[in-house]
Coordinates of C-alpha atoms in Angstrom, one line a residue:
M20 CA 75.4 171.0 55.6
I21 CA 77.8 168.2 56.5
D22 CA 80.5 169.7 54.2
G23 CA 80.7 172.8 56.4
M24 CA 81.0 170.8 59.6
V25 CA 84.4 170.6 61.2
L26 CA 84.6 167.0 62.2
S27 CA 87.7 164.9 62.7
F28 CA 86.0 161.7 61.7
P29 CA 84.3 160.7 58.4
C30 CA 80.6 161.6 58.2
I31 CA 78.0 161.2 55.4
K32 CA 74.3 161.8 54.8
V33 CA 72.3 159.2 52.9
N34 CA 68.8 158.6 51.6
N35 CA 66.5 155.6 52.1
D36 CA 68.3 153.8 49.2
L37 CA 71.6 154.4 51.0
D38 CA 72.8 156.8 48.2
I39 CA 75.3 159.3 49.6
L40 CA 73.9 162.8 49.4
E41 CA 76.6 164.7 51.3
S42 CA 79.9 164.0 52.9
N43 CA 82.4 166.0 55.0
H44 CA 86.1 166.6 54.2
A45 CA 87.3 163.9 56.5
F46 CA 85.2 161.3 54.6
K47 CA 86.6 162.5 51.2
T48 CA 90.2 162.3 52.6
W49 CA 89.5 158.9 54.0
V50 CA 88.2 157.3 50.8
G51 CA 90.5 159.3 48.6
E52 CA 89.7 162.5 46.7
E53 CA 90.0 160.7 43.4
K54 CA 87.6 157.9 44.3
E55 CA 83.9 158.5 44.0
I56 CA 81.7 156.5 46.4
K57 CA 78.0 156.8 45.5
N58 CA 76.4 154.3 47.9
V59 CA 77.2 153.0 51.4
L60 CA 77.1 149.4 50.2
E61 CA 80.2 150.1 48.1
L62 CA 82.1 150.5 51.4
S63 CA 80.6 147.4 53.0
N64 CA 77.8 145.0 52.0
D65 CA 77.3 144.2 55.6
Y66 CA 75.9 147.6 56.5
D67 CA 72.4 147.5 58.1
V68 CA 70.6 150.8 58.3
L69 CA 68.4 149.5 61.1
K70 CA 71.3 149.2 63.5
H71 CA 72.3 152.3 65.4
N72 CA 75.8 150.9 66.2
Q73 CA 77.6 148.2 64.2
R74 CA 81.2 147.2 63.5
L75 CA 82.2 146.9 59.9
L76 CA 85.4 145.9 58.1
I77 CA 86.3 148.6 55.6
N78 CA 89.6 148.6 53.7
D79 CA 91.1 146.0 56.0
K80 CA 90.3 148.0 59.2
F81 CA 87.3 147.8 61.6
Y82 CA 85.2 150.8 62.2
D83 CA 82.3 151.4 64.6
V84 CA 79.6 152.9 62.4
Y85 CA 76.8 155.0 64.1
T86 CA 73.6 155.6 62.2
N87 CA 71.1 158.4 63.2
A88 CA 67.8 159.1 61.4
V89 CA 67.0 162.7 60.8
N90 CA 64.1 164.1 58.5
N91 CA 63.8 161.0 56.2
C92 CA 67.6 160.8 55.8
F93 CA 70.4 159.0 57.7
Y94 CA 73.6 160.4 59.1
L95 CA 76.5 157.9 59.3
E96 CA 79.6 158.4 61.4
F97 CA 82.7 156.2 60.9
I98 CA 84.9 155.9 64.0
E99 CA 88.1 153.9 63.8
N100 CA 88.7 151.8 66.9
P101 CA 92.4 151.2 67.5
Y102 CA 91.7 148.5 70.0
I103 CA 90.1 146.2 67.5
N104 CA 92.1 143.3 66.2
V105 CA 92.0 141.6 62.8
K106 CA 89.1 139.4 63.9
G107 CA 86.9 142.4 64.8
Q108 CA 87.3 141.8 68.5
V109 CA 88.6 144.1 71.3
D110 CA 92.1 143.0 72.3
S111 CA 91.6 141.7 75.8
N112 CA 93.0 139.1 78.1
I113 CA 90.0 139.0 80.3
L114 CA 87.8 135.8 80.8
V115 CA 84.4 136.5 82.2
G116 CA 81.7 134.1 83.5
F117 CA 78.9 133.4 85.9
V118 CA 78.4 130.8 88.6
L119 CA 75.0 129.7 89.8
I120 CA 73.9 127.4 92.7
D121 CA 71.4 125.4 90.7
N122 CA 69.2 124.1 93.4
Y123 CA 69.5 126.9 96.0
A124 CA 65.7 126.9 96.5
E125 CA 65.6 123.1 97.2
V126 CA 68.6 123.4 99.6
E127 CA 67.0 126.3 101.4
E128 CA 63.7 124.3 101.9
N129 CA 65.4 121.2 103.2
V130 CA 68.1 122.6 105.4
E131 CA 67.4 123.7 109.0
E132 CA 67.3 127.4 109.3
T133 CA 70.2 127.4 111.8
R134 CA 72.4 125.3 109.5
L135 CA 71.8 127.2 106.3
P136 CA 74.2 130.1 106.9
H137 CA 77.0 127.7 107.8
L138 CA 76.4 125.7 104.6
M139 CA 76.3 128.8 102.4
A140 CA 79.5 130.0 104.1
I141 CA 81.3 126.7 103.1
I142 CA 80.1 127.0 99.5
E143 CA 81.1 130.7 99.2
R144 CA 84.5 130.0 100.7
K145 CA 85.1 127.1 98.2
I146 CA 84.0 129.3 95.2
N147 CA 86.2 132.2 96.4
D148 CA 89.2 130.1 97.0
Y149 CA 88.9 128.4 93.6
F150 CA 88.9 131.6 91.6
N151 CA 91.2 133.6 94.0
N152 CA 93.9 130.9 93.8
M153 CA 94.1 131.5 90.1
G154 CA 94.6 135.2 90.5
G155 CA 91.0 136.0 89.6
I156 CA 88.2 138.1 91.0
V157 CA 84.8 136.7 92.1
R158 CA 81.9 138.6 93.5
K159 CA 78.5 137.5 94.8
F160 CA 75.7 139.7 93.4
E161 CA 72.7 137.6 94.4
K162 CA 72.1 135.0 97.0
D163 CA 72.8 132.2 94.5
K164 CA 74.8 133.9 91.8
Y165 CA 78.4 135.0 91.3
I166 CA 80.4 136.8 88.6
F167 CA 84.1 136.1 88.1
V168 CA 87.0 137.5 86.0
L169 CA 90.1 135.5 85.1
N170 CA 93.1 135.8 82.9
K171 CA 92.1 134.3 79.5
D172 CA 95.4 132.4 79.4
L173 CA 94.1 130.1 82.1
L174 CA 91.3 128.8 79.8
P175 CA 93.3 125.8 78.4
E176 CA 94.1 124.7 81.9
L177 CA 90.5 125.0 83.0
K178 CA 89.3 122.9 80.1
E179 CA 92.0 120.3 80.9
T180 CA 90.9 120.0 84.5
K181 CA 87.2 120.2 83.6
F182 CA 86.4 122.9 86.2
P183 CA 86.8 120.8 89.4
I184 CA 84.9 123.3 91.5
V185 CA 81.6 121.8 90.1
E186 CA 82.5 118.4 91.4
Q187 CA 83.8 119.7 94.7
I188 CA 80.6 121.5 95.4
S189 CA 78.5 118.5 94.4
K190 CA 80.2 116.5 97.2
I191 CA 78.6 118.8 99.8
E192 CA 75.4 117.0 100.9
I193 CA 72.8 118.1 103.4
G194 CA 70.6 115.1 104.0
N195 CA 70.1 113.5 100.6
I196 CA 70.3 116.7 98.6
P197 CA 73.7 117.4 96.9
V198 CA 74.5 121.0 96.2
T199 CA 75.1 121.6 92.5
L200 CA 76.8 124.4 90.5
S201 CA 76.5 125.5 86.9
I202 CA 79.1 127.8 85.2
G203 CA 78.6 129.8 82.1
I204 CA 81.6 131.4 80.2
G205 CA 81.6 133.6 77.2
I206 CA 84.6 134.0 74.9
N207 CA 85.7 135.5 71.5
G208 CA 83.0 138.2 71.5
T209 CA 83.5 141.6 69.9
S210 CA 83.8 143.1 73.3
I211 CA 83.7 142.2 77.0
N212 CA 80.0 143.2 77.1
E213 CA 79.3 140.6 74.4
D214 CA 81.4 138.0 76.3
M215 CA 79.1 138.7 79.3
E216 CA 76.0 138.1 77.1
F217 CA 77.6 134.9 75.8
A218 CA 78.2 133.9 79.4
R219 CA 74.6 134.5 80.4
G220 CA 73.5 132.4 77.4
A221 CA 75.9 129.6 78.3
L222 CA 74.6 129.6 81.9
D223 CA 71.0 129.3 80.6
L224 CA 72.0 126.4 78.4
A225 CA 73.8 124.7 81.3
L226 CA 70.5 124.9 83.3
G227 CA 68.5 123.7 80.3
R228 CA 70.8 120.6 80.1
G229 CA 70.1 119.7 83.7
G230 CA 72.6 121.8 85.6
N231 CA 75.7 120.6 87.5
Q232 CA 78.0 121.5 84.5
T233 CA 80.0 124.1 82.7
V234 CA 79.2 125.5 79.3
I235 CA 81.4 127.8 77.2
K236 CA 79.8 129.9 74.5
E237 CA 81.6 131.8 71.7
A238 CA 80.7 133.6 68.5
D239 CA 78.6 131.8 65.9
D240 CA 76.8 129.9 68.6
K241 CA 79.6 127.5 69.2
Y242 CA 79.4 125.6 72.5
Q243 CA 81.7 123.4 74.6
Y244 CA 80.4 121.3 77.5
F245 CA 82.1 120.0 80.6
G246 CA 80.5 117.8 83.2
G247 CA 76.8 117.1 83.4
D248 CA 77.3 113.3 83.7
G249 CA 75.1 113.1 86.8
N250 CA 71.4 113.0 87.0
E251 CA 69.4 116.2 86.3
V252 CA 68.8 118.5 89.3
I253 CA 65.4 117.5 90.6
K254 CA 63.2 120.4 91.5
N255 CA 59.9 119.9 93.3
S256 CA 58.8 123.6 93.6
R257 CA 55.4 124.2 91.9
V258 CA 55.9 128.0 91.7
R259 CA 57.5 127.8 88.2
A260 CA 54.6 125.8 86.7
R261 CA 52.0 128.1 88.1
V262 CA 53.8 131.2 86.8
K263 CA 54.2 129.6 83.3
A264 CA 50.5 128.6 83.3
Y265 CA 49.5 132.2 84.0
G266 CA 51.9 133.5 81.4
L267 CA 50.5 131.1 78.8
I268 CA 47.0 132.3 79.6
E269 CA 47.9 135.9 79.0
L270 CA 49.5 135.1 75.6
I271 CA 46.5 133.0 74.5
L272 CA 44.1 135.8 75.4
S273 CA 46.1 138.3 73.4
A274 CA 46.4 136.1 70.3
S275 CA 44.1 136.0 67.3
D276 CA 44.5 132.2 67.1
V277 CA 46.8 129.5 68.1
I278 CA 48.8 126.8 66.2
V279 CA 50.4 124.0 68.2
M280 CA 53.2 121.8 66.8
G281 CA 55.5 119.1 68.1
H282 CA 58.5 117.4 66.5
K283 CA 58.9 115.5 63.3
N284 CA 58.0 111.8 63.6
P285 CA 55.8 112.6 66.7
D286 CA 55.4 110.2 69.6
L287 CA 52.7 109.9 72.3
D288 CA 54.4 112.5 74.4
S289 CA 54.4 115.0 71.6
L290 CA 50.7 114.4 70.6
G291 CA 49.5 114.0 74.2
A292 CA 51.1 117.4 75.2
A293 CA 49.6 119.0 72.0
A294 CA 46.1 117.7 72.9
G295 CA 46.5 119.0 76.4
I296 CA 47.5 122.5 75.1
Y297 CA 44.6 122.3 72.7
S298 CA 42.2 121.8 75.6
I299 CA 43.5 124.9 77.4
V300 CA 43.2 127.1 74.2
R301 CA 39.6 125.8 73.6
F302 CA 38.7 126.7 77.2
Y303 CA 39.6 130.4 76.4
D304 CA 37.5 130.2 73.2
K305 CA 40.3 130.7 70.8
K306 CA 40.7 129.0 67.4
C307 CA 43.4 126.3 67.6
N308 CA 45.0 123.9 65.2
I309 CA 47.6 121.2 65.6
V310 CA 50.3 120.7 62.9
L311 CA 50.7 117.1 61.9
Q312 CA 52.5 116.0 58.7
K313 CA 52.0 112.2 59.0
V314 CA 50.1 109.9 61.4
T315 CA 52.7 107.3 62.3
S316 CA 52.0 103.9 63.8
S317 CA 53.2 105.0 67.2
I318 CA 50.5 107.7 67.5
K319 CA 47.7 106.3 65.3
A320 CA 45.7 104.8 68.2
L321 CA 45.6 108.1 70.1
Y322 CA 45.1 110.1 66.9
D323 CA 42.0 107.9 66.0
R324 CA 40.6 108.5 69.5
L325 CA 41.0 112.2 69.3
V326 CA 39.5 112.7 65.8
S327 CA 36.5 110.6 66.7
D328 CA 35.5 113.5 68.9
E329 CA 33.6 116.1 66.8
K330 CA 35.5 119.0 68.6
Y331 CA 38.6 117.8 66.7
D332 CA 37.0 118.3 63.3
G333 CA 39.5 120.2 61.2
V334 CA 41.9 120.7 64.1
F335 CA 44.8 118.7 62.5
I336 CA 46.5 120.5 59.6
T337 CA 49.5 120.0 57.4
P338 CA 52.6 122.3 57.6
E339 CA 51.5 123.8 54.3
Q340 CA 48.1 124.6 55.7
A341 CA 49.7 126.1 58.8
L342 CA 51.9 128.4 56.8
A343 CA 48.7 129.6 54.9
K344 CA 46.8 130.2 58.2
V345 CA 49.5 132.0 60.3
K346 CA 48.9 135.7 60.9
R347 CA 50.7 138.5 62.6
R348 CA 48.9 137.9 65.9
T349 CA 49.0 134.0 65.7
L350 CA 50.5 132.3 68.8
V351 CA 52.7 129.3 67.9
I352 CA 53.2 126.8 70.7
V353 CA 56.0 124.2 70.3
V354 CA 55.8 121.1 72.4
D355 CA 58.4 118.3 73.1
T356 CA 61.3 119.9 71.3
H357 CA 63.3 123.2 71.5
R358 CA 65.3 122.8 68.3
V359 CA 64.3 124.6 65.2
M360 CA 65.3 121.8 62.8
L361 CA 63.2 119.2 64.7
C362 CA 60.0 121.1 64.6
E363 CA 57.1 119.7 62.4
C364 CA 57.2 123.0 60.5
P365 CA 60.3 125.1 61.2
E366 CA 59.3 127.8 58.7
L367 CA 56.3 128.6 60.9
L368 CA 58.7 130.1 63.5
D369 CA 59.7 132.9 61.0
K370 CA 56.1 133.9 60.4
T371 CA 55.3 135.2 63.9
S372 CA 57.1 136.8 66.8
R373 CA 54.6 135.1 69.3
I374 CA 56.2 131.8 70.2
V375 CA 55.9 129.6 73.2
V376 CA 58.2 126.6 73.8
F377 CA 57.5 123.6 76.2
D378 CA 60.2 121.0 76.4
H379 CA 61.9 118.5 78.8
H380 CA 64.9 117.5 76.7
R381 CA 68.4 118.7 77.7
K382 CA 69.1 121.9 75.9
T383 CA 71.5 121.9 73.0
S384 CA 72.6 124.2 70.2
G385 CA 70.1 125.1 67.5
A386 CA 67.5 126.1 70.0
I387 CA 64.5 128.4 69.3
E388 CA 65.5 131.8 70.5
N389 CA 62.8 134.4 69.5
Y390 CA 60.2 133.1 72.0
S391 CA 57.8 135.1 74.1
L392 CA 57.6 132.3 76.8
T393 CA 59.6 129.2 77.4
Y394 CA 59.1 126.4 79.9
H395 CA 62.1 124.2 79.7
E396 CA 62.7 121.7 82.5
A397 CA 65.3 119.0 81.9
Y398 CA 64.4 117.3 85.1
A399 CA 60.8 116.7 84.0
S400 CA 59.9 113.2 82.8
S401 CA 58.0 114.4 79.8
T402 CA 56.3 117.4 78.2
S403 CA 53.0 115.7 79.0
E404 CA 53.9 115.9 82.7
M405 CA 54.7 119.7 82.4
V406 CA 51.4 120.3 80.6
T407 CA 49.5 118.3 83.2
E408 CA 51.1 120.3 86.0
M409 CA 50.0 123.6 84.3
L410 CA 46.4 122.2 84.0
M411 CA 46.3 121.8 87.8
Y412 CA 46.5 125.6 88.0
I413 CA 44.0 126.4 85.3
K414 CA 40.6 125.9 87.0
G415 CA 37.6 124.9 84.9
V416 CA 39.4 123.2 82.0
R417 CA 37.5 120.0 81.1
L418 CA 39.5 117.4 79.2
S419 CA 38.0 114.6 77.2
R420 CA 38.9 111.0 78.2
A421 CA 41.1 110.8 75.0
E422 CA 43.0 113.9 76.0
I423 CA 43.5 112.7 79.6
E424 CA 44.7 109.3 78.5
G425 CA 46.9 110.9 75.8
L426 CA 48.7 112.9 78.5
L427 CA 49.1 109.8 80.7
A428 CA 50.4 107.8 77.7
G429 CA 53.0 110.6 77.0
I430 CA 54.2 110.3 80.6
T431 CA 54.3 106.5 80.4
V432 CA 56.2 106.3 77.2
D433 CA 58.9 108.7 78.2
T434 CA 59.4 107.2 81.7
K435 CA 59.4 103.6 80.3
N436 CA 56.4 102.7 82.5
F437 CA 57.6 104.9 85.3
A438 CA 61.1 103.4 85.5
F439 CA 63.2 106.3 84.3
K440 CA 63.3 110.0 85.1
T441 CA 60.5 109.9 87.6
G442 CA 60.2 112.5 90.4
I443 CA 57.5 113.4 92.9
K444 CA 55.8 115.6 90.4
T445 CA 55.7 112.8 87.8
F446 CA 53.5 110.7 90.1
E447 CA 51.4 113.7 91.2
A448 CA 50.7 114.4 87.5
A449 CA 49.7 110.7 86.9
A450 CA 47.5 110.8 90.0
F451 CA 45.8 114.0 88.8
L452 CA 45.1 112.3 85.4
K453 CA 43.8 109.1 87.1
K454 CA 41.6 111.2 89.4
N455 CA 40.1 112.9 86.3
G456 CA 39.2 109.6 84.6
A457 CA 42.3 108.0 83.0
D458 CA 42.0 104.3 82.6
T459 CA 45.4 102.5 82.7
I460 CA 44.1 99.6 80.7
S461 CA 42.8 101.9 78.0
V462 CA 46.2 103.7 78.0
R463 CA 48.0 100.4 77.6
R464 CA 46.0 99.8 74.4
L465 CA 47.6 102.9 72.9
F466 CA 51.0 101.0 72.9
K467 CA 49.9 98.0 70.9
S468 CA 52.1 97.3 67.9
S469 CA 51.7 95.1 64.8
F470 CA 52.9 91.5 64.6
D471 CA 55.6 92.5 62.0
A472 CA 56.9 95.3 64.3
Y473 CA 57.0 92.9 67.2
M474 CA 58.9 90.3 65.2
A475 CA 61.4 93.0 64.0
K476 CA 62.0 94.1 67.5
T477 CA 62.6 90.5 68.6
E478 CA 65.1 90.1 65.8
I479 CA 67.0 93.2 66.8
V480 CA 67.4 91.8 70.4
R481 CA 68.3 88.3 69.1
T482 CA 71.1 89.6 66.8
A483 CA 72.6 92.1 69.3
E484 CA 76.3 92.0 70.0
I485 CA 78.1 92.9 73.3
I486 CA 80.8 95.6 73.0
F487 CA 83.0 97.2 75.7
D488 CA 81.9 94.5 78.2
N489 CA 78.5 96.1 79.2
M490 CA 77.1 97.6 76.0
A491 CA 74.8 96.0 73.4
I492 CA 74.7 97.1 69.8
S493 CA 72.3 95.9 67.0
E494 CA 70.7 96.9 63.7
L495 CA 67.3 96.8 62.1
D496 CA 67.7 95.1 58.7
R497 CA 64.2 95.0 57.4
E498 CA 61.5 97.4 56.2
V499 CA 59.0 98.3 58.8
E500 CA 56.7 101.3 59.5
N501 CA 58.1 104.0 61.6
P502 CA 61.6 102.4 62.1
S503 CA 63.0 105.2 64.3
V504 CA 60.3 104.4 67.0
L505 CA 60.9 100.7 66.7
I506 CA 64.7 100.9 67.3
A507 CA 64.0 103.1 70.4
Q508 CA 61.7 100.4 71.8
A509 CA 64.3 97.7 70.9
A510 CA 67.0 99.7 72.7
D511 CA 64.8 99.8 75.8
E512 CA 64.4 96.0 75.6
L513 CA 68.1 95.4 75.5
L514 CA 68.6 97.2 78.8
S515 CA 66.5 94.4 80.5
I516 CA 69.3 91.9 79.8
D517 CA 71.5 91.2 82.8
G518 CA 74.9 92.9 82.5
I519 CA 73.8 95.4 79.9
E520 CA 74.2 99.0 81.0
V521 CA 74.0 100.8 77.6
S522 CA 72.3 99.9 74.3
Y523 CA 72.6 101.2 70.7
V524 CA 70.3 100.3 67.8
L525 CA 70.8 101.6 64.2
C526 CA 68.5 101.6 61.2
K527 CA 68.5 103.1 57.7
V528 CA 65.7 105.6 56.8
G529 CA 66.2 107.0 53.3
N530 CA 69.7 108.4 53.0
R531 CA 70.1 108.6 56.8
I532 CA 71.2 106.3 59.5
C533 CA 69.2 106.7 62.7
I534 CA 70.8 105.8 66.0
S535 CA 68.9 105.3 69.2
A536 CA 70.9 105.0 72.5
R537 CA 69.7 104.1 76.0
S538 CA 71.5 103.9 79.3
L539 CA 70.8 102.9 82.9
G540 CA 72.7 105.9 84.1
K541 CA 76.4 105.1 84.3
V542 CA 77.0 106.4 80.7
N543 CA 75.6 109.7 79.6
V544 CA 74.3 108.8 76.2
Q545 CA 73.3 112.4 75.5
K546 CA 76.9 113.6 75.5
L547 CA 77.8 110.6 73.4
M548 CA 75.1 111.4 70.8
E549 CA 76.1 115.0 70.7
K550 CA 79.4 113.9 69.3
L551 CA 77.4 112.7 66.4
G552 CA 75.2 115.8 66.1
G553 CA 72.3 114.5 68.1
G554 CA 71.0 115.0 71.6
G555 CA 68.4 113.9 74.2
H556 CA 68.8 112.9 77.8
Q557 CA 71.4 111.2 80.0
A558 CA 69.4 108.0 79.8
G559 CA 68.0 108.3 76.3
A560 CA 69.3 110.0 73.2
A561 CA 69.5 109.7 69.5
A562 CA 71.4 110.9 66.4
Q563 CA 71.1 110.9 62.6
L564 CA 73.9 110.5 60.1
E565 CA 73.4 111.5 56.5
N566 CA 74.9 109.9 53.4
V567 CA 76.8 107.2 55.2
S568 CA 76.6 103.4 55.0
M569 CA 75.4 101.2 57.9
E570 CA 79.0 99.9 58.2
D571 CA 80.6 103.3 58.3
A572 CA 77.9 104.6 60.8
R573 CA 78.6 101.7 63.1
E574 CA 82.3 102.2 62.9
L575 CA 81.9 105.9 63.7
L576 CA 79.6 105.1 66.6
E577 CA 82.1 102.7 68.1
N578 CA 84.9 105.2 67.7
K579 CA 82.9 107.9 69.5
I580 CA 82.1 105.4 72.3
E581 CA 85.9 104.7 72.7
E582 CA 86.5 108.5 72.7
Y583 CA 83.8 109.0 75.4
I584 CA 85.2 106.2 77.6
E585 CA 88.7 107.8 77.4
E586 CA 87.4 111.2 78.3
T587 CA 85.4 110.0 81.4
N588 CA 88.1 107.6 82.8

C-alpha cells in the first residue's frame, strides 16, 4: 500500500486508463488535501506512460516523473528538480561539441608513413590551441575525433568569427589533398547529455552536407550552418559501398516485400536508381514495387522502356496503392532524397519501421530519421552512381539494358554530361555500366524534349537579365509540361554564357513559385536556397515559395542574394 509508505516525494499508483488508485501522504500534501485528482492527465496532458523518465511542467514547476510497471499497474514518482529553469532545461553555462577530421582515411592513404605522425601532430596542436586559448577543454578520444567543452558565453563570438579553426585546418595540404574538419555543437537541450546528443546529430548533418563546416543543433530540430562553401570532401574508398551493399542484402532477405520510392516530380536519377534497386530485390526473389504518382515528360522515355519488359508488369503503383500494400515486415527503400516532405509518398514512412535511405544531396533539416540503413554521400555525383557502385559488389545480378541505361542516364543528368561533381568513382560506375551493355547513343535519346519545351527554354535564355555582374536571372512565362525540370535545364544553359557564374530561373506551378539555381562553384547556391526553405548542392539547388507572386518571389530572391554576398565578403 502506497499510503503506508514513508516517502518524502509524491508517489501514486494508476491503472491502464491512468486513473489514480492510491497515493501517498506527500502526494496529497503536494496537490492539496482539498483538491481531488482522479487521473494523471489532470496534472499534465503531456504525460506518456510508455516513458520511464520524462520531464513535465506541473503547477509552473518542472518535475522528473519516473514510471514503473508492476502487476498490470503503474507506479509514478514525482521528483522536483531545483536545477531546472523555466524553460525546462538544466541551468548550465557549458557548451559541448565534437570535432572530426572528415577525410582522415584519405589523408592516411596518401601521406607517406613517415610524414603522417608529423602531420597529425600539427593538426592536433592547432585544435588544442584553438580551444585552450578560449579557456576550454578539448580531448582526443579516437584517432580522428575530439570532444570539447567551452563556456557558453563564448558562443556569440564563435558565430561571429564563423569558427576559423575549420579554415585554418583546410589550409594544411599534403600533396593535393586538403585536410578538412567538421564541428557539431548542441545547445538548449534539457541537460548536458541531451546537448551531447544534439552535437552528435549536428556532426552527422555536417558530414551529410559535404563536411568542412560547423553545424549547431538545438531543441525542436533547429539548425545553424557555418562554412561549407568549398567543394564536398571527395572520398574514393570503396569499403563503405561494400558494407552498405551487404547491409541492404540482409534487410531485403528479412523483409516480406519491398517498396521503392523516389522524390516527387521524379527525374532520370530517381527512376534510374529505383530501377537499379528493383533489379537487386528481384535477384533475391522478393516482391518489389516502385511508387510513381505521375509519369512526367523528363522520365517518360525511360519509363516506356522499362514497362515494355514483362518483368515490370504491375511493378509501378500509386501512393494510394502503396499504402494499401504496406505490411509490418515491408521494407521501404527511399532513393534520391532524404527529406520526408519530398518523398513520393511521405505517409508510407509511418507505416513501417524498416526503412532504407540512399541519397547524394547535401543533408538538411526535415530528414528521415527512423531508418534501418542509410547510405548518404554528399560527394557522390548521383544516387544512380551509388546504386551502381553497390551492384559491383553483388555478384550475379543481371540487369536489363533499360535498367543499365537508366542508371547511366541518372549519372549523366546529375553531372550535366560529366561536367559537374565527378570523381574517380563516377567514371568507374559509368565504365561498369558501359561494360555491361550501356549504349551512349541510346542513353542520349532519353533526354530528347518536345519542340515546345525547347522553344520555351530558348525564350528563358533570351530574356535573361544580368544581376550583380556575374549572375543571370530569368523567368518561364508560358504553360509547359513539367516546368520545374525545364527551368533546371535552362539554368544549366545560362551557365554556358561567358561571364556568367551563377544562374536563377523562376516559374509558377499552381500557387507556388519554383526557383532553380545553378553555379560554377564560386557561389554556394545550396546555402542561398536554404535561406528560402530549399536545398540541394553547392553547384545546383532549388526552392519553392508558396502563395507569393512572381514579382515578390523575384524581389525576395534578389534580397537573399545580397544578404549572401554580404555574409561571404
